[in-house]
Amino acid sequence: MRLLDLSRTMGFQLQRGNILLREFPTDTLFDVNAIVAHVLFALLFNEVKYITTPEDLQKIENTLKGKENMIFSYVRAIGTPEHRAVMEAAFVYGTTYQFVLTTEIALLESIGSEKIEHAHLYFFHCKLALDLTQQCRRTLMERPLTTLNIHVFVKTMKAPLLTEVAEDPQQVSTVHFQLGLPLVFIVSQQATYEADKRTAEWVAWRLLGKAGVLLLLRDSLEVKIPQHANVVFRRPEKEVAVEYLVLHDIDLIIFHVENNMHTEEIQEDEDDDVEGPDLDVQDDEVAETVYRDRKRQLPLELTVELTEETFNVTVMASDSIVLFYAAWHAVSMAFLQSYIDVAVKLKGTSTLLLTRINCADWSDVCTKQNVTDFPAVKMYREGKNPVSYAGMLGAEDLLKFIQLNRISCPVNIASTQEAEEYLSGELYKDLVAYSNVSVLGLFSPGMTAAKEDFTEAGNYLKGYVITGIYSEDDIWILSNKYAATLPALLLARHKESKIESIPLAGTHMQDIVQIVTNALLETFPEITVENLPVYLRLQKPLLILFSDGSINPQYRKAILTLAKQKYLDSLTPCWLNVKNTPVGRGVLQAYFGPLPPLPAVVLVNLHSDGQVFAFPSDQSVTEDNLALWLKKLEAGLENHITILSAQEWKPPLPAYDFLSMMDAATSQNPTKKVPKCVKESDVQESDKEQHEEDKPAVRKEPIETLRIKHWNRNNWFKQAEKSFRHDKEL
């Protein structure tokens, strides 16, 4: 069998003798993984079934019940390292198991998988399903899809589910132990043998693929086991002594095993990172992902492609949103997918025209529109200056920005009844889902300067929060009802059904923006990778509750009560779900070393000395215990568990300093007056009647030439390499 290189003509050919088996276009064999994966995929075409729908999976599952087990895998695309690993496993085990492969996310979601952005592999125990109505039991391989991990996983599936032993746990050796997995011994005695065996089987199913489970008969042992111990845990390292544990709950056994396994995985990851960042890999990962998704058919017809000839005509003729991107730029192309997702969601529901322009082809247009970075999104409305989008590069945040921009500036409220509807969320109930807080400014008719400041602030915040203004003669009705001293701000929190008033006397535009921005923050938020920078900007110590799953309602109530009583004003209380945000385990390890049992409460002072304090693990998380612990901290009676390094995490190259770019953009405050704000319906009517020149911009944008002067990636990399060398010399 041979692979012929015909890349100058059509690509590659796979032949057996003189028989042509398969032809491969050149662009599909982009690296070694892709070559191996495609060749094996062609050779094992009959052994590995490729499916696209849940119905296909169900049909295969039904035919295998009572006969044969199945290995089902999902990979992001054909030719990836994960695809190669699966195909190599199929080459070895294809005669023993039925291999099924898919690249469809919808199929993965249909079987209830989480974290669908990663490759998955399931073992379907169809041989045990003797009834056609019975679903095959499934076991997920939780380790990354590599050839070695799949081999270990399949070996554990072939091993006995439960083994009975009557010898010293330190001397026992099973397939699991030989494969580098821990062993869990459920200690049993004659009187409780049947119940212990059932418990051991439950534990074995829960730990299948992660650890070996054995039933240890205490009555037949020559070696003595502590009388109180009911579980023995043996790590895969031979020199480590066994642990004798007292665990009366199956979940505690599972937690102990998984907790120790996570520690090993994190340590391996940290060892791999010692060498430092690989700039080529960091840059190529996005480009590689875009390349692998290149065959994904996007409904581009939902957006209008603009050129130099059509840009002004299209943008001036209708309310439009424009995506400025470069076709060769990986991040631009990745965001284009999110942009199209927004177009799909808005199809048939919005009067806003979604357009796009490729700045690689029409650089003059992008320069005239002050576009200096890619990708960029701007909203254009007739008679108004464009509004730039500065949020996250994702479909959800962009959709929120577009929907909230349906209301132009702070909307003028006409009556107290309309004000009540506005505060209750009824006036714009279709927008409440995008903004949990509605802001209403209350002013006497004569408070001109205060109204102008609020109007500027509302204009600055449009697209991120709903704002309104009321300034009629009967303003005293609302002022008395909500105990608001004019000028004032009413913040309506729709989720909590709560309205609070904030006086605005002596405040300016920047103060109002800060007040509203802080009001958008939750009192006790779940910290994620996306929102952590927002809460770090508060420059307060973090009081973090780490939880293995959803937070206990009692813990939430305790911390919210302390916050309401002003105990936590100098702190930022928050919680982190280590299942949703796995990096939390690495954070805990940096604080404690060995992972502590969860929940765990810590106080981290990142902005001064880096000290980390731990709430006593033997105390329950209650209002009284937390309050007493915080008082001891304040009095200096508690010792820290570690001090975080003051070393800065700088970007590897100046061009990667995206946070500084964002800070520079948000620090530009509007200095000029803005047009009077009106409702969406009023805007549409006035736009038909008036054709004025563009008014001053709300956010002043610098007039610069395009940062990427030549549409040549090689020039950029040369400059980056030169800059990096200079930094190393310094």
XYZ file of C-alpha atoms in Angstrom:
730
model
C 0.000 0.000 0.000
C 1.367 3.419 -0.867
C 0.488 7.130 -0.711
C 1.468 8.961 -3.909
C 2.227 12.713 -3.860
C 0.432 14.300 -6.821
C 0.116 17.707 -5.144
C 1.147 19.608 -8.226
C -1.893 18.245 -10.022
C -4.767 17.022 -7.883
C -3.409 16.072 -4.444
C -2.654 12.603 -3.016
C -3.730 9.081 -3.970
C -3.944 6.013 -1.731
C -3.260 2.829 -3.697
C -3.088 -0.907 -2.962
C -0.937 -2.297 -5.749
C -2.339 -0.718 -8.877
C -5.813 -0.263 -7.367
C -6.813 3.318 -6.471
C -8.515 3.326 -3.061
C -8.943 7.014 -2.368
C -7.925 10.489 -3.533
C -7.210 13.309 -1.079
C -7.214 17.026 -1.985
C -3.988 18.724 -0.930
C -5.651 21.094 1.534
C -7.069 18.211 3.633
C -3.619 16.807 4.483
C -2.301 19.850 6.317
C -0.142 18.019 8.886
C 0.975 14.553 10.037
C -2.164 14.022 12.130
C -4.385 14.794 9.158
C -2.456 12.412 6.883
C -2.600 9.482 9.340
C -6.244 10.140 10.221
C -7.390 10.320 6.588
C -5.475 7.215 5.528
C -6.847 5.140 8.427
C -10.331 6.540 7.847
C -10.146 5.314 4.265
C -8.767 1.894 5.220
C -11.295 1.360 8.027
C -14.272 2.695 6.110
C -16.325 -0.449 6.816
C -15.216 -0.792 10.447
C -15.863 2.826 11.514
C -19.377 4.080 10.849
C -19.696 7.846 10.330
C -23.115 9.194 11.409
C -24.774 12.628 11.470
C -28.121 12.246 13.308
C -29.383 10.856 16.651
C -31.571 8.475 14.650
C -28.465 6.921 13.078
C -26.937 6.401 16.518
C -30.133 4.832 17.891
C -30.371 2.450 14.932
C -26.803 1.196 15.445
C -27.360 0.915 19.191
C -30.480 -1.242 18.679
C -28.657 -3.654 16.353
C -25.838 -4.144 18.875
C -27.956 -4.775 21.996
C -27.138 -8.135 23.552
C -24.398 -8.775 20.953
C -21.540 -6.285 20.899
C -20.281 -3.167 22.687
C -19.774 0.163 20.916
C -17.220 2.985 21.114
C -18.781 6.287 20.086
C -16.624 9.370 19.566
C -17.146 13.002 18.619
C -14.330 15.069 17.106
C -14.463 18.697 16.008
C -13.320 17.925 12.481
C -11.785 15.232 10.319
C -7.984 15.318 10.399
C -7.538 16.615 13.965
C -5.178 14.938 16.483
C -8.247 13.559 18.291
C -9.534 12.032 15.044
C -6.160 10.381 14.499
C -6.210 8.926 18.039
C -9.688 7.453 17.512
C -8.723 5.951 14.150
C -5.572 4.381 15.623
C -7.706 2.846 18.372
C -10.135 1.558 15.741
C -7.221 0.012 13.852
C -6.336 -2.003 16.998
C -9.773 -2.726 18.483
C -12.013 -2.527 15.400
C -12.619 -6.278 15.321
C -13.664 -6.328 19.001
C -15.911 -3.257 19.207
C -18.123 -1.328 16.819
C -16.606 2.149 16.329
C -18.943 5.054 15.537
C -17.740 8.569 14.679
C -19.420 11.960 14.271
C -18.467 15.616 13.874
C -21.987 16.915 14.577
C -22.386 18.922 17.801
C -26.171 18.411 17.735
C -25.684 14.644 17.981
C -23.369 15.061 20.972
C -25.891 17.339 22.672
C -28.648 14.768 22.129
C -26.948 12.305 24.493
C -26.620 14.954 27.215
C -22.942 15.787 26.951
C -21.509 18.888 28.607
C -18.496 20.916 27.410
C -19.340 20.179 23.798
C -16.417 22.292 22.602
C -14.097 19.341 23.350
C -13.768 15.934 21.733
C -15.662 13.120 23.487
C -15.453 9.333 23.623
C -18.133 7.064 25.107
C -18.162 3.323 25.724
C -21.659 1.890 25.137
C -22.223 -1.317 27.141
C -24.734 -2.706 24.649
C -23.831 -6.346 25.333
C -25.520 -6.037 28.728
C -28.748 -4.634 27.235
C -30.777 -7.774 26.527
C -34.074 -5.872 26.204
C -34.493 -3.750 23.050
C -36.356 -1.114 25.076
C -33.421 -0.840 27.490
C -30.859 1.858 26.757
C -27.206 0.864 26.569
C -25.326 2.032 29.646
C -22.737 4.678 28.708
C -19.355 5.481 30.219
C -17.606 8.735 29.308
C -13.830 8.853 28.973
C -13.004 12.014 30.910
C -9.346 12.264 29.932
C -8.206 13.997 26.708
C -8.518 11.954 23.506
C -5.012 10.635 22.969
C -4.007 7.205 21.725
C -2.566 6.215 25.126
C -5.602 7.422 27.089
C -8.007 5.581 24.777
C -5.919 2.400 25.140
C -6.037 2.643 28.954
C -9.757 3.384 28.876
C -10.601 0.411 26.634
C -8.464 -1.914 28.761
C -10.419 -0.898 31.858
C -13.691 -1.583 30.026
C -12.495 -5.172 29.361
C -11.457 -5.707 33.000
C -13.921 -7.210 35.534
C -16.256 -4.623 37.040
C -15.638 -5.909 40.592
C -12.987 -8.242 41.980
C -13.122 -10.007 45.348
C -9.812 -10.306 47.209
C -8.670 -11.582 50.602
C -5.058 -10.429 50.768
C -3.012 -7.448 51.832
C -4.153 -4.376 49.802
C -0.510 -3.301 49.521
C 0.266 -6.513 47.594
C -2.752 -6.603 45.257
C -2.108 -5.916 41.567
C -4.846 -5.647 38.952
C -5.124 -4.422 35.365
C -6.111 -0.978 36.680
C -3.029 -0.725 38.869
C -0.767 -1.816 36.009
C -2.308 0.899 33.840
C -1.497 3.584 36.417
C -4.964 3.893 37.997
C -5.713 3.884 41.742
C -7.458 1.017 43.545
C -10.460 1.350 45.865
C -11.137 -1.492 48.330
C -14.594 -1.714 49.889
C -14.036 -3.513 53.187
C -16.659 -6.205 53.863
C -17.429 -8.847 56.459
C -19.549 -11.982 56.403
C -22.551 -10.414 58.147
C -22.910 -7.555 55.619
C -21.476 -9.257 52.533
C -24.493 -8.845 50.210
C -25.060 -5.170 51.059
C -21.341 -4.418 50.753
C -21.193 -6.138 47.372
C -24.081 -4.013 46.059
C -22.346 -0.877 47.333
C -19.091 -1.931 45.718
C -20.852 -2.494 42.379
C -22.418 0.989 42.511
C -19.018 2.489 43.263
C -17.434 0.453 40.450
C -19.896 1.789 37.880
C -19.317 5.367 39.064
C -15.529 4.963 38.874
C -15.427 2.894 35.701
C -12.451 3.994 33.648
C -11.026 6.008 36.545
C -10.095 3.414 39.194
C -10.274 -0.282 39.984
C -12.802 -1.349 42.635
C -12.336 -4.458 44.781
C -14.328 -6.108 47.551
C -11.942 -6.824 50.447
C -13.105 -9.635 52.768
C -12.011 -8.661 56.271
C -12.835 -12.079 57.823
C -10.389 -13.922 55.540
C -7.506 -11.502 55.945
C -4.296 -12.372 57.716
C -3.323 -8.686 57.699
C -5.185 -6.576 60.205
C -7.167 -3.588 59.002
C -8.160 -0.829 61.454
C -11.550 -1.719 62.863
C -13.090 1.652 62.010
C -11.961 1.663 58.354
C -14.488 0.698 55.686
C -12.567 1.911 52.604
C -8.940 1.374 51.603
C -7.430 3.640 48.940
C -4.227 2.752 47.138
C -2.513 5.194 44.800
C -0.850 3.871 41.629
C 2.623 4.787 42.927
C 4.103 1.604 44.427
C 6.095 3.349 47.143
C 3.057 5.179 48.576
C 1.367 3.527 51.544
C -2.335 2.690 51.383
C -4.890 4.960 53.083
C -7.458 3.599 55.532
C -10.578 5.739 55.380
C -13.964 6.030 57.026
C -16.436 7.060 54.324
C -20.109 6.283 54.890
C -21.418 7.736 51.643
C -20.814 6.658 48.042
C -20.451 10.300 46.941
C -17.651 10.790 49.470
C -15.788 7.805 48.024
C -16.178 9.172 44.490
C -15.103 12.632 45.599
C -11.976 11.294 47.317
C -10.873 9.366 44.228
C -11.641 12.134 41.719
C -10.075 14.753 43.959
C -6.775 12.894 44.008
C -6.936 12.212 40.281
C -7.449 15.926 39.543
C -4.366 16.729 41.618
C -2.211 14.463 39.458
C -3.599 15.892 36.218
C -3.050 19.481 37.315
C 0.532 18.742 38.347
C 1.191 17.238 34.921
C -0.269 20.303 33.231
C 1.890 22.610 35.326
C 5.022 20.630 34.479
C 4.210 20.992 30.804
C 3.893 24.751 31.126
C 7.301 25.308 32.717
C 8.999 25.951 29.407
C 6.873 29.046 28.792
C 4.503 30.073 26.016
C 4.995 28.887 22.470
C 4.092 31.916 20.408
C 3.703 29.983 17.174
C 1.233 27.554 18.748
C -0.742 30.365 20.394
C -1.081 32.202 17.128
C -1.784 29.110 15.039
C -4.520 27.620 17.240
C -7.109 30.163 16.111
C -6.042 29.938 12.487
C -6.064 26.158 12.677
C -9.589 26.126 14.117
C -10.833 28.434 11.380
C -9.134 26.259 8.789
C -10.782 23.115 10.088
C -14.184 24.806 10.056
C -13.676 26.113 6.538
C -16.175 23.643 5.091
C -18.895 24.707 7.487
C -21.570 26.303 5.341
C -22.517 29.682 6.825
C -25.759 31.353 5.679
C -23.885 34.436 4.465
C -26.942 35.471 2.457
C -28.468 36.747 5.730
C -25.954 39.605 5.638
C -25.191 42.083 2.859
C -21.623 42.177 1.571
C -20.470 45.776 1.032
C -17.900 47.230 -1.332
C -16.420 50.684 -1.902
C -19.265 51.456 -4.330
C -22.127 50.215 -2.137
C -20.971 51.180 1.378
C -22.244 54.776 1.569
C -25.405 54.056 -0.393
C -26.388 51.120 1.833
C -25.440 52.651 5.179
C -27.129 55.997 4.444
C -30.309 54.407 3.132
C -31.136 52.260 6.168
C -30.255 51.607 9.784
C -27.341 49.208 9.534
C -24.773 47.343 11.543
C -21.453 46.736 9.804
C -18.817 44.106 10.538
C -15.336 45.218 9.456
C -13.074 42.191 9.051
C -10.138 40.841 7.067
C -10.581 37.518 5.290
C -7.015 36.399 6.100
C -7.308 37.342 9.789
C -8.138 34.276 11.913
C -9.923 36.138 14.727
C -12.027 38.005 12.169
C -13.122 34.791 10.538
C -13.888 33.194 13.903
C -16.032 36.183 14.880
C -17.751 36.086 11.496
C -19.374 32.833 12.609
C -20.767 34.555 15.721
C -21.947 37.458 13.578
C -23.841 35.074 11.300
C -25.348 33.371 14.375
C -26.743 36.766 15.396
C -28.136 37.242 11.891
C -29.909 33.889 12.189
C -31.500 34.889 15.514
C -32.621 38.275 14.163
C -33.979 36.893 10.897
C -37.450 38.301 10.281
C -37.591 40.156 13.619
C -35.413 43.241 13.136
C -35.504 46.255 10.840
C -31.738 46.575 11.236
C -29.724 45.592 8.166
C -26.726 43.371 8.984
C -23.812 43.977 6.613
C -20.123 43.133 6.350
C -17.104 44.482 4.503
C -13.779 42.762 3.892
C -11.108 45.344 4.724
C -8.489 43.225 2.995
C -10.208 44.158 -0.274
C -11.544 47.617 0.612
C -8.938 49.123 2.936
C -9.760 52.715 1.928
C -13.341 52.346 3.164
C -12.185 50.965 6.511
C -9.626 53.744 6.924
C -12.266 56.414 6.308
C -14.473 54.785 8.964
C -11.621 54.990 11.532
C -11.333 51.196 11.774
C -7.904 50.480 13.221
C -8.368 46.933 14.575
C -10.108 43.801 13.361
C -12.754 42.652 13.812
C -14.808 45.792 14.501
C -18.575 46.339 14.604
C -20.322 49.687 14.172
C -23.986 50.630 14.188
C -25.160 53.313 11.755
C -28.442 55.197 12.023
C -29.624 57.927 9.679
C -28.724 61.379 10.962
C -26.592 60.046 13.807
C -22.966 59.224 14.360
C -21.942 55.552 14.297
C -21.769 53.700 17.603
C -18.876 51.272 18.066
C -19.348 47.914 19.738
C -16.771 47.299 22.486
C -18.074 44.100 24.080
C -16.985 40.467 23.992
C -16.511 38.875 20.575
C -19.422 36.476 20.939
C -22.958 36.116 19.614
C -24.677 36.597 22.988
C -23.068 39.933 23.861
C -23.397 41.302 20.325
C -27.100 40.366 20.238
C -27.622 42.187 23.549
C -25.890 45.274 22.159
C -28.096 45.284 19.051
C -31.352 44.723 20.933
C -30.701 47.383 23.570
C -29.788 49.881 20.860
C -33.401 49.771 19.690
C -33.921 52.444 22.353
C -31.964 55.567 21.462
C -30.328 57.304 24.451
C -32.318 57.702 27.712
C -35.922 57.378 26.578
C -38.200 60.262 27.577
C -40.940 59.024 29.907
C -44.177 60.963 29.424
C -46.193 60.259 32.608
C -45.960 58.746 36.061
C -47.995 55.762 34.867
C -45.519 55.158 32.054
C -42.690 55.535 34.584
C -44.219 52.798 36.748
C -44.535 50.525 33.697
C -40.912 51.290 32.840
C -39.688 50.444 36.355
C -41.708 47.215 36.477
C -40.262 46.092 33.139
C -43.619 46.084 31.353
C -42.852 49.018 29.047
C -39.946 47.189 27.420
C -40.571 43.631 28.572
C -39.009 42.189 25.421
C -35.708 43.865 26.395
C -35.649 42.894 30.084
C -34.031 39.581 29.143
C -31.019 41.562 27.877
C -30.813 44.028 30.785
C -31.656 42.956 34.333
C -31.474 46.569 35.529
C -33.496 49.536 34.267
C -32.265 53.049 35.136
C -34.616 56.034 35.500
C -33.367 59.563 36.118
C -35.699 61.862 38.111
C -35.281 65.626 37.652
C -37.266 68.793 38.275
C -38.018 70.678 35.035
C -35.458 73.368 35.901
C -32.495 71.033 36.507
C -31.013 71.589 33.050
C -27.353 70.880 33.811
C -28.140 67.684 35.748
C -30.366 66.450 32.904
C -27.627 67.080 30.359
C -25.128 65.078 32.430
C -27.582 62.200 32.737
C -28.377 62.318 29.011
C -24.683 62.087 28.152
C -24.252 59.185 30.566
C -27.263 57.368 29.103
C -25.954 57.864 25.603
C -22.562 56.517 26.629
C -24.182 53.415 28.162
C -26.643 52.654 25.388
C -26.426 49.138 24.143
C -25.473 47.897 27.616
C -28.347 48.995 29.885
C -31.858 50.438 29.555
C -32.021 54.114 30.619
C -34.930 56.553 30.854
C -35.550 60.106 32.073
C -38.601 61.742 33.701
C -38.797 65.516 34.241
C -42.438 66.586 34.404
C -44.206 68.895 36.867
C -45.622 65.957 38.850
C -42.157 64.541 39.490
C -42.848 64.878 43.227
C -45.195 61.863 43.053
C -42.327 59.515 42.171
C -39.951 61.391 44.461
C -42.195 60.846 47.488
C -43.068 57.242 46.625
C -39.435 56.119 46.346
C -38.011 58.529 48.963
C -35.742 60.085 46.343
C -34.137 63.490 46.825
C -33.978 65.209 43.422
C -32.006 64.908 41.264
C -32.014 61.152 41.738
C -31.515 57.840 40.050
C -33.932 54.911 40.387
C -32.422 51.478 39.803
C -35.012 48.780 39.098
C -33.576 45.274 39.553
C -36.078 43.064 37.766
C -34.822 39.693 39.004
C -35.026 40.804 42.619
C -38.189 42.929 42.103
C -36.422 45.725 43.967
C -36.155 49.479 43.292
C -33.542 51.615 45.015
C -32.882 55.361 44.797
C -29.506 57.098 44.580
C -29.131 60.903 44.940
C -27.323 62.642 42.070
C -26.682 66.044 43.622
C -23.190 67.247 42.668
C -22.511 64.306 40.337
C -21.287 64.615 36.770
C -21.502 62.434 33.701
C -18.529 60.239 34.663
C -19.939 59.719 38.177
C -23.291 58.615 36.790
C -21.624 56.152 34.421
C -19.667 54.691 37.334
C -22.784 54.426 39.515
C -24.729 52.608 36.819
C -21.784 50.380 35.902
C -21.406 49.296 39.541
C -25.159 48.734 39.786
C -24.973 46.245 36.909
C -22.643 44.065 38.976
C -24.250 41.301 41.026
C -23.945 41.319 44.807
C -22.787 37.696 44.938
C -21.817 36.652 41.390
C -20.545 33.383 40.018
C -17.006 34.096 38.852
C -16.125 32.925 35.358
C -13.178 33.482 33.052
C -15.233 36.077 31.162
C -16.433 38.248 34.066
C -13.425 38.038 36.426
C -11.699 41.162 34.983
C -14.837 43.218 35.670
C -14.793 42.386 39.372
C -11.005 42.706 39.688
C -11.315 46.331 38.554
C -13.146 47.080 41.814
C -9.718 46.806 43.509
C -11.179 45.000 46.534
C -10.116 41.736 48.213
C -12.057 38.746 46.885
C -14.136 36.614 49.255
C -14.518 33.434 47.169
C -16.637 30.386 47.923
C -15.444 27.422 45.844
C -18.206 24.913 45.136
C -18.236 21.543 43.367
C -21.427 22.275 41.437
C -24.332 24.607 42.155
C -24.027 26.617 45.320
C -25.932 25.560 48.426
C -28.892 27.977 48.945
C -27.995 28.259 52.644
C -24.494 29.488 51.787
C -25.917 32.022 49.334
C -28.392 33.270 51.934
C -25.654 33.629 54.573
C -23.379 35.713 52.366
C -26.194 37.856 50.949
C -27.352 38.576 54.505
C -23.859 39.708 55.494
C -23.698 41.885 52.383
C -27.054 43.453 53.246
C -25.794 44.175 56.770
C -22.751 46.004 55.297
C -20.250 43.448 56.633
C -18.810 42.955 53.152
C -18.633 46.528 51.836
C -14.837 46.432 51.696
C -14.811 43.034 49.913
C -16.071 41.508 46.672
C -18.040 38.381 47.639
C -18.315 35.796 44.864
C -18.404 32.059 44.230
C -16.776 29.725 41.718
C -18.199 26.475 40.375
C -15.205 24.231 39.674
C -17.349 22.085 37.355
C -18.250 25.050 35.133
C -14.816 26.648 35.528
C -12.280 23.785 35.895
C -9.380 26.238 36.258
C -10.743 26.763 39.775
C -9.093 23.518 40.822
C -5.732 24.894 39.744
C -6.451 28.069 41.718
C -7.252 26.029 44.833
C -4.075 24.046 44.424
C -2.069 27.283 44.214
C -3.667 28.341 47.513
C -3.651 25.059 49.477
C -1.297 22.613 47.748
C -3.412 19.441 48.094
C -6.996 20.202 47.090
C -9.224 20.854 50.129
C -12.715 19.405 50.515
C -15.409 21.603 49.013
C -17.056 23.954 49.703
C -14.057 26.093 50.637
C -14.094 29.803 51.485
C -11.006 31.951 51.008
C -10.187 35.638 51.163
C -7.626 36.785 48.595
C -6.003 40.200 48.782
C -4.690 40.475 45.225
C -4.229 44.228 45.127
C -1.927 44.750 48.114
C 0.195 42.032 49.705
C -1.201 38.938 47.957
C -2.091 37.170 51.194
C -4.613 34.303 51.086
C -6.687 33.365 54.143
C -8.790 30.203 54.482
C -12.051 29.893 56.384
C -11.749 26.967 58.862
C -12.829 23.789 57.066
C -14.248 22.284 60.268
C -16.806 25.099 60.570
C -20.068 25.325 58.649
C -20.645 28.310 56.358
C -23.119 30.382 58.382
C -23.639 34.095 58.956
C -22.274 33.987 62.511
C -19.191 31.908 61.675
C -18.320 34.055 58.652
C -18.842 37.306 60.567
C -16.626 36.106 63.453
C -13.905 34.958 61.025
C -13.932 38.307 59.203
C -13.619 40.155 62.525
C -10.585 38.043 63.408
C -9.070 38.840 60.028
C -9.616 42.537 60.580
C -7.993 42.293 64.020
C -4.988 40.415 62.586
C -5.715 37.238 64.551
C -5.716 34.884 61.547
C -2.653 33.540 59.752
C -2.462 33.426 55.984
C -2.060 30.072 54.222
C 0.061 31.476 51.386
C 1.276 34.678 49.740
C 0.783 35.012 46.010
C 3.719 36.078 43.885
C 3.771 39.700 42.755
C 5.075 38.671 39.339
C 3.136 40.336 36.551
C 1.519 38.323 33.774
C 2.461 40.345 30.744
C 1.511 39.528 27.149
C 4.256 37.749 25.198
C 4.251 40.527 22.591
C 3.002 44.150 22.642
C 0.481 43.310 19.920
C -1.124 40.779 22.306
C -1.856 43.387 25.019
C -5.604 43.320 24.380
C -6.568 44.437 27.906
C -4.655 47.710 27.507
C -6.380 48.292 24.185
C -9.780 47.768 25.828
C -8.906 50.071 28.744
C -7.745 52.772 26.334
C -11.014 52.533 24.410
C -13.249 52.703 27.485
C -11.299 55.588 29.038
C -12.325 57.973 26.254
C -15.168 59.999 27.736
C -17.531 62.051 25.586
C -16.966 65.786 25.907
C -19.496 67.206 23.499
C -23.217 67.549 23.804
C -25.361 64.852 22.298
C -28.657 65.063 20.459
C -31.897 64.968 22.378
C -32.907 61.369 23.090
C -36.198 60.031 21.815
C -38.027 56.731 21.643
C -37.499 54.333 18.781
C -40.810 55.217 17.210
C -40.023 58.943 17.437
C -36.632 58.359 15.841
C -38.211 56.624 12.876
C -40.694 59.468 12.350
C -38.138 62.257 12.705
C -35.660 60.475 10.433
C -38.188 60.559 7.644
C -38.675 64.311 7.993
C -35.167 65.524 8.753
C -31.983 65.103 6.712
C -29.366 66.835 8.820
C -25.621 66.548 8.741
C -23.984 64.107 11.103
C -23.908 65.459 14.638
C -20.898 65.244 16.979
C -19.907 61.735 17.962
C -20.729 60.457 21.410
C -17.486 58.522 21.608
C -14.661 60.392 19.982
C -12.709 58.027 17.766
C -9.080 58.681 16.812
C -8.417 59.232 13.125
C -5.588 56.842 12.395
C -4.344 54.855 9.483
C -4.898 51.134 9.575
C -2.557 49.448 12.017
C -1.995 46.637 9.583
C -0.461 48.640 6.730
C 0.300 45.819 4.318
C -2.040 42.902 3.782
C 0.863 40.493 4.231
C 1.075 38.251 7.301
C 4.798 37.630 6.822
C 5.594 41.319 7.436
C 3.629 41.239 10.684
C 5.455 38.149 11.947
C 8.833 39.677 11.086
C 7.990 42.799 13.085
C 6.672 40.672 15.977
C 9.810 38.558 16.012
C 11.987 41.679 15.979
C 10.013 43.204 18.854
C 10.187 39.980 20.863
C 13.970 39.790 20.471
C 14.270 43.408 21.588
C 12.171 42.672 24.701
C 14.371 39.693 25.582
C 17.524 41.813 25.271
C 16.051 44.421 27.595
